[in-house]
XYZ file of C-alpha atoms in Angstrom:
668
model
C -52.514 28.228 -72.115
C -49.396 26.475 -73.432
C -48.533 25.857 -77.093
C -49.552 22.349 -78.045
C -47.239 22.008 -81.055
C -44.104 19.891 -80.533
C -40.848 20.442 -82.504
C -40.810 18.367 -85.746
C -39.872 14.665 -85.400
C -40.772 13.344 -88.901
C -41.066 14.513 -92.549
C -44.808 14.976 -92.178
C -44.198 17.539 -89.516
C -41.865 19.399 -91.841
C -44.441 19.458 -94.620
C -47.128 20.724 -92.299
C -44.821 23.605 -91.246
C -43.660 24.157 -94.844
C -40.065 23.536 -93.881
C -37.917 22.268 -96.700
C -34.647 21.877 -94.700
C -34.039 22.226 -90.869
C -31.298 24.402 -89.642
C -30.431 22.159 -86.732
C -31.316 18.506 -85.908
C -30.924 17.486 -82.173
C -30.154 13.803 -81.686
C -30.884 12.659 -78.111
C -30.697 9.408 -76.031
C -33.916 10.326 -74.191
C -37.431 10.056 -75.473
C -38.734 13.454 -76.555
C -40.241 15.245 -73.581
C -41.002 18.882 -74.288
C -40.517 20.182 -70.776
C -38.042 22.665 -69.340
C -36.510 19.930 -67.059
C -35.004 18.301 -70.213
C -31.969 19.741 -72.021
C -33.044 18.877 -75.624
C -36.301 20.677 -75.206
C -34.614 23.804 -73.745
C -31.999 23.916 -76.503
C -34.632 23.247 -79.164
C -37.021 25.895 -77.968
C -34.145 28.391 -77.401
C -33.001 28.042 -81.062
C -36.578 28.239 -82.266
C -37.110 31.494 -80.371
C -34.018 32.844 -82.236
C -35.629 32.129 -85.542
C -34.026 28.825 -86.347
C -35.777 25.667 -87.475
C -35.120 22.708 -85.196
C -36.078 19.068 -85.352
C -35.713 16.213 -82.832
C -34.510 12.591 -83.519
C -35.143 10.919 -80.158
C -33.597 7.479 -79.426
C -32.739 6.563 -82.940
C -31.982 3.018 -83.975
C -28.189 3.042 -83.860
C -27.824 -0.302 -85.623
C -28.276 1.411 -89.026
C -28.333 5.028 -90.392
C -31.969 5.307 -91.615
C -33.236 6.988 -88.362
C -30.375 9.531 -88.680
C -31.779 10.465 -92.182
C -35.316 10.757 -91.140
C -35.433 14.572 -91.018
C -33.017 14.986 -93.908
C -29.785 16.767 -93.850
C -29.568 19.867 -91.501
C -28.452 23.068 -93.005
C -26.011 23.951 -90.301
C -25.304 21.016 -87.778
C -26.329 17.999 -85.878
C -26.516 18.692 -82.129
C -25.985 15.430 -80.269
C -26.419 14.471 -76.494
C -26.976 11.254 -74.640
C -29.964 12.582 -72.778
C -30.375 13.977 -69.215
C -28.043 11.360 -67.923
C -24.630 9.914 -68.910
C -25.560 6.709 -70.890
C -23.265 4.614 -68.809
C -24.827 5.674 -65.536
C -28.160 5.168 -67.153
C -27.255 1.611 -68.044
C -25.375 0.346 -65.076
C -25.464 0.360 -61.223
C -22.516 1.256 -59.039
C -21.817 -2.570 -59.020
C -21.686 -2.377 -62.846
C -24.861 -4.462 -63.069
C -27.155 -3.806 -65.954
C -30.294 -1.764 -65.029
C -33.636 -3.178 -65.978
C -35.545 0.084 -66.457
C -34.960 3.398 -68.069
C -37.146 6.276 -66.727
C -36.410 8.337 -69.809
C -37.722 5.640 -72.349
C -41.202 4.662 -73.349
C -42.850 2.611 -70.627
C -39.642 2.605 -68.579
C -38.098 0.132 -70.969
C -34.342 -0.309 -71.111
C -32.346 -0.834 -74.295
C -33.465 2.316 -76.228
C -30.023 3.828 -76.292
C -26.496 2.445 -76.699
C -23.577 2.493 -74.272
C -21.566 5.571 -74.792
C -24.368 7.052 -76.744
C -22.668 10.235 -77.853
C -19.890 8.434 -79.650
C -22.269 5.947 -81.350
C -24.642 8.631 -82.449
C -21.751 10.760 -83.820
C -20.414 7.810 -85.834
C -23.886 7.104 -87.286
C -24.588 10.756 -88.072
C -21.298 11.033 -89.861
C -22.104 7.887 -91.892
C -25.472 9.373 -92.891
C -24.178 12.767 -93.960
C -20.449 12.836 -94.209
C -19.727 16.595 -94.342
C -22.325 17.974 -91.855
C -20.769 19.594 -88.746
C -21.400 17.702 -85.418
C -21.717 19.488 -82.112
C -21.889 17.540 -78.929
C -23.331 18.629 -75.525
C -25.347 17.516 -72.491
C -24.068 15.960 -69.368
C -22.150 13.148 -71.048
C -20.102 15.529 -73.163
C -19.827 18.299 -70.489
C -18.237 16.086 -67.798
C -16.046 14.208 -70.256
C -14.533 17.262 -71.896
C -10.973 16.524 -70.721
C -9.186 13.149 -70.337
C -11.172 11.459 -67.570
C -11.191 8.254 -65.479
C -13.889 5.923 -66.739
C -15.203 3.668 -64.067
C -16.826 1.194 -66.279
C -13.584 0.366 -68.264
C -11.445 1.217 -65.282
C -9.064 3.369 -67.313
C -8.482 6.973 -68.356
C -10.247 7.793 -71.575
C -9.539 10.624 -73.960
C -11.721 13.696 -74.189
C -15.108 12.889 -75.610
C -14.529 15.481 -78.289
C -11.656 13.302 -79.653
C -13.367 9.952 -79.099
C -16.552 11.024 -80.813
C -14.708 12.793 -83.631
C -17.038 15.783 -83.156
C -16.284 19.305 -84.454
C -17.236 21.130 -81.243
C -18.239 20.415 -77.660
C -20.421 22.637 -75.698
C -20.269 22.320 -71.885
C -22.393 23.585 -69.062
C -25.873 24.981 -69.376
C -25.833 25.959 -72.973
C -28.472 28.496 -73.886
C -26.111 31.454 -74.616
C -23.494 29.133 -76.113
C -25.878 27.494 -78.635
C -27.287 30.814 -79.711
C -23.836 32.353 -80.285
C -22.880 29.219 -82.288
C -26.010 29.238 -84.240
C -25.691 32.906 -85.217
C -22.026 32.314 -86.416
C -23.372 29.584 -88.730
C -26.021 31.914 -89.887
C -23.381 34.613 -90.743
C -21.536 32.113 -92.824
C -18.639 31.101 -90.469
C -17.274 27.515 -90.778
C -17.244 25.416 -87.624
C -13.427 25.117 -87.884
C -13.196 28.826 -87.220
C -15.433 28.802 -84.173
C -12.680 28.877 -81.599
C -13.675 31.758 -79.373
C -17.110 30.802 -78.097
C -17.237 30.720 -74.302
C -18.561 27.449 -72.930
C -17.043 25.464 -75.822
C -14.244 23.000 -76.411
C -12.494 22.519 -79.719
C -9.406 20.581 -80.944
C -6.482 22.031 -82.750
C -2.842 21.374 -83.679
C -1.649 24.973 -83.095
C -2.023 27.026 -79.917
C 0.399 29.601 -80.765
C -2.229 32.355 -80.845
C -3.511 31.553 -77.348
C -2.833 33.890 -74.520
C -3.166 33.576 -70.811
C -4.133 29.993 -70.662
C -3.500 27.086 -68.288
C -2.013 23.897 -69.697
C -2.778 20.695 -67.732
C -0.857 17.397 -68.014
C -1.469 15.639 -71.255
C -3.802 12.682 -71.821
C -0.667 10.470 -72.370
C 0.733 11.545 -68.963
C -2.495 11.393 -66.950
C -3.378 8.010 -68.352
C -0.222 6.524 -66.763
C 0.581 8.821 -63.824
C -2.082 9.180 -61.065
C -0.277 12.037 -59.422
C -0.475 13.903 -62.753
C -4.109 12.985 -63.114
C -4.868 14.530 -59.652
C -2.951 17.665 -60.580
C -4.822 17.936 -63.875
C -8.152 17.719 -62.131
C -7.258 20.425 -59.635
C -6.002 22.823 -62.341
C -9.121 22.253 -64.410
C -11.495 22.740 -61.493
C -9.915 26.078 -60.530
C -10.800 27.548 -63.927
C -14.562 26.780 -63.968
C -15.804 30.245 -63.032
C -17.368 32.608 -65.631
C -15.433 35.675 -64.216
C -12.041 34.177 -62.986
C -11.896 31.175 -65.248
C -9.045 30.987 -67.974
C -8.769 28.906 -71.094
C -7.553 25.415 -70.286
C -5.542 23.282 -72.597
C -4.729 19.584 -72.549
C -2.625 17.873 -75.267
C -3.866 14.655 -76.791
C -1.094 13.106 -78.906
C -0.554 15.706 -81.765
C -3.559 17.825 -80.931
C -4.668 20.099 -78.215
C -8.097 20.017 -76.525
C -8.858 23.608 -75.801
C -11.625 24.666 -73.325
C -12.530 28.231 -73.579
C -13.534 30.109 -70.427
C -17.081 29.211 -69.082
C -20.136 30.967 -70.499
C -21.328 34.027 -68.756
C -24.057 33.288 -66.223
C -27.658 33.868 -67.325
C -29.212 37.013 -65.937
C -32.557 36.740 -64.097
C -34.280 38.118 -67.167
C -32.542 35.487 -69.411
C -33.511 32.738 -67.028
C -37.102 33.909 -67.049
C -37.051 33.682 -70.943
C -35.658 30.183 -70.804
C -38.423 28.903 -68.542
C -41.098 30.921 -70.238
C -40.692 29.407 -73.675
C -43.758 27.642 -75.193
C -43.152 24.081 -73.923
C -46.031 21.579 -74.304
C -44.802 20.350 -70.752
C -45.343 16.602 -71.602
C -43.992 13.750 -73.706
C -44.766 13.456 -77.385
C -47.937 11.496 -78.068
C -46.140 8.776 -80.021
C -45.207 7.293 -76.660
C -48.777 7.069 -75.349
C -49.278 3.465 -76.553
C -46.550 2.286 -74.124
C -47.779 4.312 -71.247
C -45.826 7.447 -71.689
C -42.347 8.315 -70.208
C -41.982 7.722 -66.446
C -39.501 10.629 -65.960
C -42.159 13.299 -66.476
C -43.889 12.269 -63.286
C -41.179 13.628 -61.163
C -41.248 17.083 -62.707
C -44.690 17.494 -64.240
C -45.770 19.767 -61.358
C -42.425 20.900 -60.152
C -40.752 24.304 -60.808
C -37.046 25.049 -61.308
C -36.372 28.232 -59.353
C -32.598 28.429 -59.932
C -29.441 26.625 -61.084
C -26.011 26.105 -59.718
C -24.938 25.130 -56.126
C -22.238 26.542 -53.842
C -22.509 23.484 -51.555
C -19.606 21.767 -53.573
C -20.030 18.201 -52.186
C -17.038 16.184 -53.394
C -19.153 13.329 -54.931
C -21.238 15.690 -56.977
C -20.176 16.788 -60.443
C -22.735 19.565 -60.598
C -20.224 22.313 -60.006
C -18.271 21.040 -63.007
C -21.356 21.372 -65.115
C -23.673 24.090 -63.741
C -21.051 25.827 -61.592
C -21.020 27.246 -58.142
C -22.713 30.572 -58.967
C -26.430 30.634 -58.418
C -28.581 31.814 -61.437
C -32.225 32.346 -60.418
C -35.603 33.261 -61.912
C -37.746 36.110 -60.761
C -40.703 35.561 -58.431
C -43.090 36.634 -61.194
C -41.785 34.026 -63.614
C -42.186 31.308 -61.073
C -45.613 32.472 -60.052
C -46.658 32.513 -63.762
C -45.407 29.013 -64.193
C -47.260 27.799 -61.036
C -50.434 29.409 -62.427
C -49.965 27.563 -65.656
C -49.556 24.291 -63.851
C -53.030 24.797 -62.221
C -54.561 24.708 -65.779
C -53.074 21.314 -66.649
C -55.599 18.359 -66.918
C -53.705 16.102 -64.330
C -53.161 18.881 -61.722
C -54.614 17.879 -58.337
C -53.754 20.945 -56.359
C -50.178 20.064 -55.393
C -46.995 21.798 -56.455
C -44.356 18.985 -55.898
C -41.399 21.201 -55.666
C -39.949 24.737 -56.101
C -36.204 24.530 -56.012
C -33.039 23.474 -57.778
C -29.971 21.377 -57.125
C -30.341 22.681 -53.580
C -33.762 24.065 -52.841
C -32.779 26.709 -50.268
C -29.811 28.120 -52.304
C -31.799 30.841 -54.145
C -29.016 33.527 -54.439
C -25.377 33.895 -54.850
C -23.347 32.907 -51.837
C -21.882 36.386 -51.287
C -21.455 39.850 -52.863
C -17.878 39.215 -53.784
C -19.009 36.553 -56.319
C -20.945 39.210 -58.209
C -17.765 41.238 -58.960
C -14.848 38.867 -58.925
C -16.300 35.336 -59.141
C -16.017 32.413 -56.816
C -12.995 31.929 -54.459
C -10.187 29.645 -55.898
C -8.801 28.737 -52.482
C -11.867 28.108 -50.259
C -15.428 26.785 -50.301
C -18.591 28.603 -49.165
C -19.910 25.917 -46.780
C -16.990 23.602 -46.000
C -15.440 23.070 -43.523
C -17.523 25.769 -41.900
C -19.511 28.521 -43.480
C -17.413 31.416 -44.885
C -17.734 34.721 -43.034
C -18.893 36.364 -46.215
C -21.654 33.762 -46.795
C -25.159 35.455 -46.892
C -27.516 33.219 -44.969
C -30.930 34.373 -45.578
C -34.171 32.599 -46.501
C -36.377 35.665 -46.516
C -36.876 36.032 -50.288
C -37.422 32.263 -50.733
C -40.037 32.158 -48.129
C -41.725 35.246 -49.616
C -41.951 33.295 -52.855
C -43.441 30.250 -51.304
C -46.019 32.333 -49.512
C -47.083 33.881 -52.770
C -47.296 30.597 -54.543
C -49.243 28.769 -51.972
C -52.098 31.322 -52.130
C -52.632 30.944 -55.837
C -56.196 29.812 -56.599
C -56.548 25.948 -57.003
C -53.152 25.283 -55.225
C -53.633 23.225 -52.119
C -50.082 22.621 -51.137
C -46.534 23.577 -52.199
C -43.884 20.943 -51.275
C -40.140 21.293 -51.298
C -38.629 17.886 -52.495
C -35.423 18.851 -54.228
C -33.407 18.840 -51.110
C -32.716 21.246 -48.208
C -29.097 21.952 -47.081
C -29.738 21.588 -43.426
C -26.337 23.022 -42.485
C -27.226 26.353 -44.294
C -30.632 26.318 -42.652
C -29.412 25.822 -39.152
C -27.107 28.772 -39.452
C -29.978 31.121 -40.252
C -30.770 33.090 -37.064
C -34.226 34.002 -38.419
C -36.392 30.945 -37.735
C -39.366 31.914 -39.862
C -38.371 29.722 -42.811
C -37.691 26.763 -40.552
C -41.038 26.970 -38.988
C -42.970 27.514 -42.210
C -41.078 24.730 -43.911
C -42.352 22.344 -41.196
C -45.863 23.764 -41.156
C -46.561 24.177 -44.933
C -44.006 22.532 -47.191
C -43.246 18.985 -45.979
C -45.451 16.079 -47.226
C -45.010 14.177 -44.039
C -41.334 13.680 -44.342
C -38.251 15.779 -45.087
C -35.284 14.455 -46.949
C -31.824 15.641 -45.876
C -28.392 14.179 -46.630
C -25.609 14.270 -44.119
C -24.265 11.242 -45.956
C -22.123 9.843 -43.026
C -21.308 10.515 -39.395
C -17.560 9.929 -39.409
C -15.504 13.204 -39.594
C -12.826 11.182 -41.546
C -15.270 10.485 -44.292
C -17.181 13.743 -44.092
C -13.883 15.505 -44.641
C -13.442 13.758 -47.927
C -17.050 14.304 -48.923
C -16.856 18.030 -48.205
C -19.736 17.819 -45.829
C -20.337 19.407 -42.481
C -19.575 17.702 -39.235
C -21.978 15.362 -37.415
C -22.513 17.927 -34.669
C -24.127 20.358 -37.174
C -26.607 17.691 -38.156
C -27.431 16.969 -34.565
C -28.255 20.604 -34.067
C -30.544 20.516 -37.049
C -32.336 17.299 -35.866
C -32.927 18.819 -32.444
C -34.339 22.006 -33.962
C -36.522 20.001 -36.346
C -37.937 17.908 -33.527
C -38.677 20.928 -31.381
C -40.181 22.845 -34.286
C -42.561 19.967 -35.170
C -43.473 19.477 -31.543
C -44.308 23.176 -31.241
C -46.487 22.946 -34.330
C -48.034 19.599 -33.145
C -46.824 17.942 -36.290
C -45.943 14.220 -36.562
C -43.428 14.429 -39.418
C -40.503 12.247 -40.233
C -36.900 12.759 -41.325
C -35.620 10.642 -44.218
C -31.934 9.695 -43.623
C -29.728 9.205 -46.612
C -26.416 7.432 -46.185
C -23.665 6.575 -48.610
C -21.335 3.577 -48.480
C -17.899 2.967 -49.897
C -16.969 6.605 -50.338
C -13.216 7.409 -50.484
C -12.019 7.648 -46.875
C -14.527 5.083 -45.586
C -13.101 1.794 -44.437
C -14.840 -0.888 -42.330
C -14.136 0.820 -39.105
C -15.882 3.987 -40.308
C -18.725 1.890 -41.750
C -19.215 0.158 -38.420
C -19.419 3.595 -36.696
C -22.249 4.515 -39.047
C -23.920 1.172 -38.329
C -23.758 1.819 -34.548
C -25.285 5.209 -35.222
C -28.101 3.605 -37.223
C -28.621 0.991 -34.440
C -28.926 3.833 -31.865
C -31.533 5.558 -33.994
C -33.585 2.262 -34.157
C -33.778 2.924 -38.009
C -33.330 0.685 -40.962
C -32.341 2.350 -44.262
C -34.549 1.011 -47.004
C -32.321 2.526 -49.614
C -28.612 2.489 -49.697
C -26.432 4.314 -52.147
C -22.983 2.988 -52.948
C -20.566 5.664 -54.069
C -20.655 5.873 -57.807
C -17.501 7.216 -59.527
C -18.801 9.312 -62.380
C -16.816 11.782 -64.492
C -16.304 15.296 -63.230
C -16.338 14.792 -59.518
C -13.571 15.331 -56.936
C -14.511 12.004 -55.298
C -13.970 10.152 -58.561
C -10.529 11.655 -58.885
C -9.799 10.549 -55.260
C -11.234 7.038 -56.104
C -8.961 6.686 -59.093
C -5.769 8.184 -57.666
C -6.030 7.598 -53.938
C -5.035 11.192 -53.489
C -6.986 14.320 -52.604
C -5.645 16.824 -55.066
C -6.431 19.765 -52.876
C -4.761 18.582 -49.767
C -2.212 16.089 -51.398
C -3.118 13.618 -48.647
C -3.329 9.910 -49.371
C -6.938 8.585 -48.965
C -8.123 5.060 -48.352
C -10.350 3.861 -51.205
C -12.566 0.820 -50.927
C -12.237 -0.759 -54.442
C -12.947 -4.438 -53.864
C -16.435 -5.488 -54.490
C -16.472 -7.780 -51.391
C -15.735 -4.769 -49.053
C -18.315 -2.619 -50.847
C -20.853 -5.311 -50.173
C -19.747 -5.396 -46.558
C -20.136 -1.658 -46.112
C -23.531 -1.697 -47.746
C -24.744 -4.673 -45.663
C -23.521 -3.021 -42.418
C -25.980 -0.239 -43.095
C -28.852 -2.774 -43.262
C -27.641 -5.129 -40.499
C -31.126 -5.787 -39.326
C -31.922 -7.703 -42.516
C -31.463 -11.436 -41.736
C -30.225 -12.049 -45.233
C -27.237 -9.940 -44.407
C -26.330 -11.787 -41.225
C -23.328 -13.722 -42.663
C -21.654 -10.875 -44.444
C -22.199 -8.428 -41.519
C -20.747 -11.049 -39.161
C -17.777 -11.511 -41.521
C -17.203 -7.691 -41.546
C -17.429 -7.319 -37.783
C -14.866 -10.231 -37.194
C -12.570 -8.853 -39.909
C -12.585 -5.422 -38.065
C -12.240 -7.133 -34.701
C -15.558 -5.745 -33.519
C -16.986 -9.066 -32.100
C -18.380 -6.906 -29.210
C -21.188 -5.850 -31.611
C -22.268 -9.590 -31.949
C -24.604 -10.617 -29.147
C -27.898 -9.874 -27.360
C -27.313 -6.523 -25.603
C -28.833 -3.392 -27.145
C -25.571 -2.138 -28.524
C -24.845 -5.263 -30.576
C -25.755 -5.236 -34.314
C -26.480 -8.885 -34.845
C -27.348 -11.827 -32.621
C -24.829 -14.549 -31.813
C -26.638 -16.970 -34.032
C -28.628 -16.304 -37.246
C -32.303 -16.266 -37.046
C -34.382 -17.540 -39.978
C -37.344 -15.403 -38.822
C -37.625 -11.615 -38.775
C -39.075 -11.730 -35.270
C -35.685 -11.931 -33.509
C -35.284 -8.895 -31.276
C -32.175 -7.741 -33.156
C -34.266 -7.404 -36.281
C -37.020 -5.395 -34.690
C -36.477 -1.673 -34.339
C -36.752 -0.078 -30.935
C -40.444 -0.243 -30.468
C -40.339 2.173 -27.683
C -38.382 4.699 -29.772
C -39.693 7.367 -32.102
C -36.922 6.422 -34.484
C -38.569 3.809 -36.552
C -38.726 2.361 -40.128
C -42.094 1.372 -41.451
C -40.465 -1.497 -43.316
C -37.428 -2.384 -41.290
C -37.205 -5.876 -42.679
C -37.016 -4.752 -46.320
C -33.818 -5.236 -48.228
C -34.567 -2.882 -50.985
C -31.353 -1.355 -52.064
C -31.129 1.379 -54.602
C -27.869 2.085 -56.323
C -29.303 5.393 -57.344
C -30.907 6.383 -54.066
C -30.455 9.793 -52.605
C -27.070 10.290 -51.082
C -27.008 9.355 -47.421
C -28.019 10.705 -44.072
C -27.274 10.359 -40.388
C -28.971 10.914 -37.065
C -28.744 13.239 -34.156
C -26.721 12.597 -31.095
C -29.231 11.022 -28.775
C -27.547 12.866 -25.846
C -28.270 16.147 -27.431
C -31.583 15.805 -29.017
C -34.819 14.041 -28.320
C -35.524 11.497 -31.012
C -37.519 12.548 -34.219
C -39.261 10.275 -36.441
C -37.070 8.768 -39.077
C -38.659 7.076 -42.023
C -37.248 5.240 -45.051
C -37.913 6.376 -48.535
C -40.756 4.532 -50.295
C -39.647 1.848 -52.636
C -41.017 3.564 -55.675
C -39.249 6.810 -55.001
C -36.635 8.093 -57.423
C -36.402 11.556 -55.876
C -32.915 12.962 -55.504
C -31.454 9.997 -57.323
C -28.287 11.881 -57.971
C -27.691 10.523 -61.376
C -31.244 9.597 -62.557
C -33.404 12.531 -61.610
C -34.472 15.100 -64.187
C -34.584 17.587 -61.327
C -30.771 17.880 -61.704
C -31.266 19.529 -65.072
C -28.461 17.592 -66.620
C -27.640 18.669 -70.069
């Protein structure tokens, strides 16, 4: 059974534990959920295991400083994060509209954390206790560790270390880093001298002692020169490997921001320890009156099997945070956790997920990575799989087989996302068949994102033909198993490289499918991703090619509407887009047209009804539900090459694979 004692959150908790002063106090923008999907819980439990006392101040009132004093002054430092998500992403949609809910707050209420939470919390903590060291971490700090383009202010901002006036920034997944730092405090070292910790960033006026480092263009340069910004991003990204990576330096006025080399990856034994710590696995009972914290529902009965991703999609900042190298847990550790889940009071017999950023990436991409790190000059999957890539689902399948026979487990689902391109290249079809037979809850989510090679090249995604092969195989496999299961297509609009012509190609593809996306994700430029750099500069820093970038909101609205052309409410803007692109041939009554010649007030016009004879269908084709945080995007097979499988829209309530809002991403 799990330990039912939470980390201290108030003075009464300290008295009960006979603690006169805490070693560390974690300040976080999320409500306190003591579960291994949440960074504050992992860091707190990790420090506790090492013998340090730790308290949590969750979602403090930032209008004053009283909440920042509620646990007294920490002996060593405040550790501050914005929560599992960047606070600006948490607050605003891709259209910069205010969100009305917050899954990481009591009852899903918004307004429990400030914009740019790390900066605000640091200021208040400094006011509360002037001389206490401040350490920042989590996703907001990790992805903003260098000068970065800030979408919400539409300018380049300084390193968050400088803006927050913190003493030290920890980036990446921080268990080893936080323990090393904590032990240095225990041994009496001042934070000013902590300049050699891997996985950390510090500021200094003197770099004369540094050796073998890479200096990138300064903040002053990249804030005014987009070519320099693109070059800076490229140089930074090349050093984010724990074996090959060097120290990276960026000047900010009269100081230097120094990123030490990335922290050494966790071993399997260390991963097992992290996920075996005594979490209560739920939210603190103080939130019960408001109905709890919605974010726990997505992960309560899910299991993290690994971290990292070698897929390297351009729009995903995960490689800048977790890295390209897979770090996994042992089968025993995962089986033990699954067994624990069966003892929880709300368990109904279903494991919702066993996976990670990409479910079927369980091991390092190749043997070379184990010795010399990831390649600097090529990707593992793009544009085609590397010849050294190990494509093998055998161990993952063996794990799934073992978990699904545990007493009281009825079903084990995979919901964290399958890389279909990796799967389709596996010559052994056992995993594919058992995936369809045992591990899909009626629908499988995959994310080809687009169908235009021009756009896919900028996304770092496989060609359409690869997806066509997958859909054909998926259809054949389900037919063989006598299964009636859907594919959930995810599409993305307004990504760099996508103009109206490419958007219309995608719409024609959707029309051929007879499918209406219920959720559409607009590209969201967030710190740390290659796509954001292209968005800001108009240049792909790895190819030096100029890239078209849709920046005007009107065009973004057109691209999104084109993907939901069957919605009568979108008629005018879809027509305007087609006329602007000189594609009036798609206005009319034939089956290739997207919209009728005249608008229809009713949804019963033939152009707004899917192809009733087709197996491609949407259960709610007339819906205009648009999610700015929906999963990425997804396309269909070539109808000439594959019989049509069932396509289904994502339920309106779904938050799964919401790239920036899902706790499954382990953003810390």
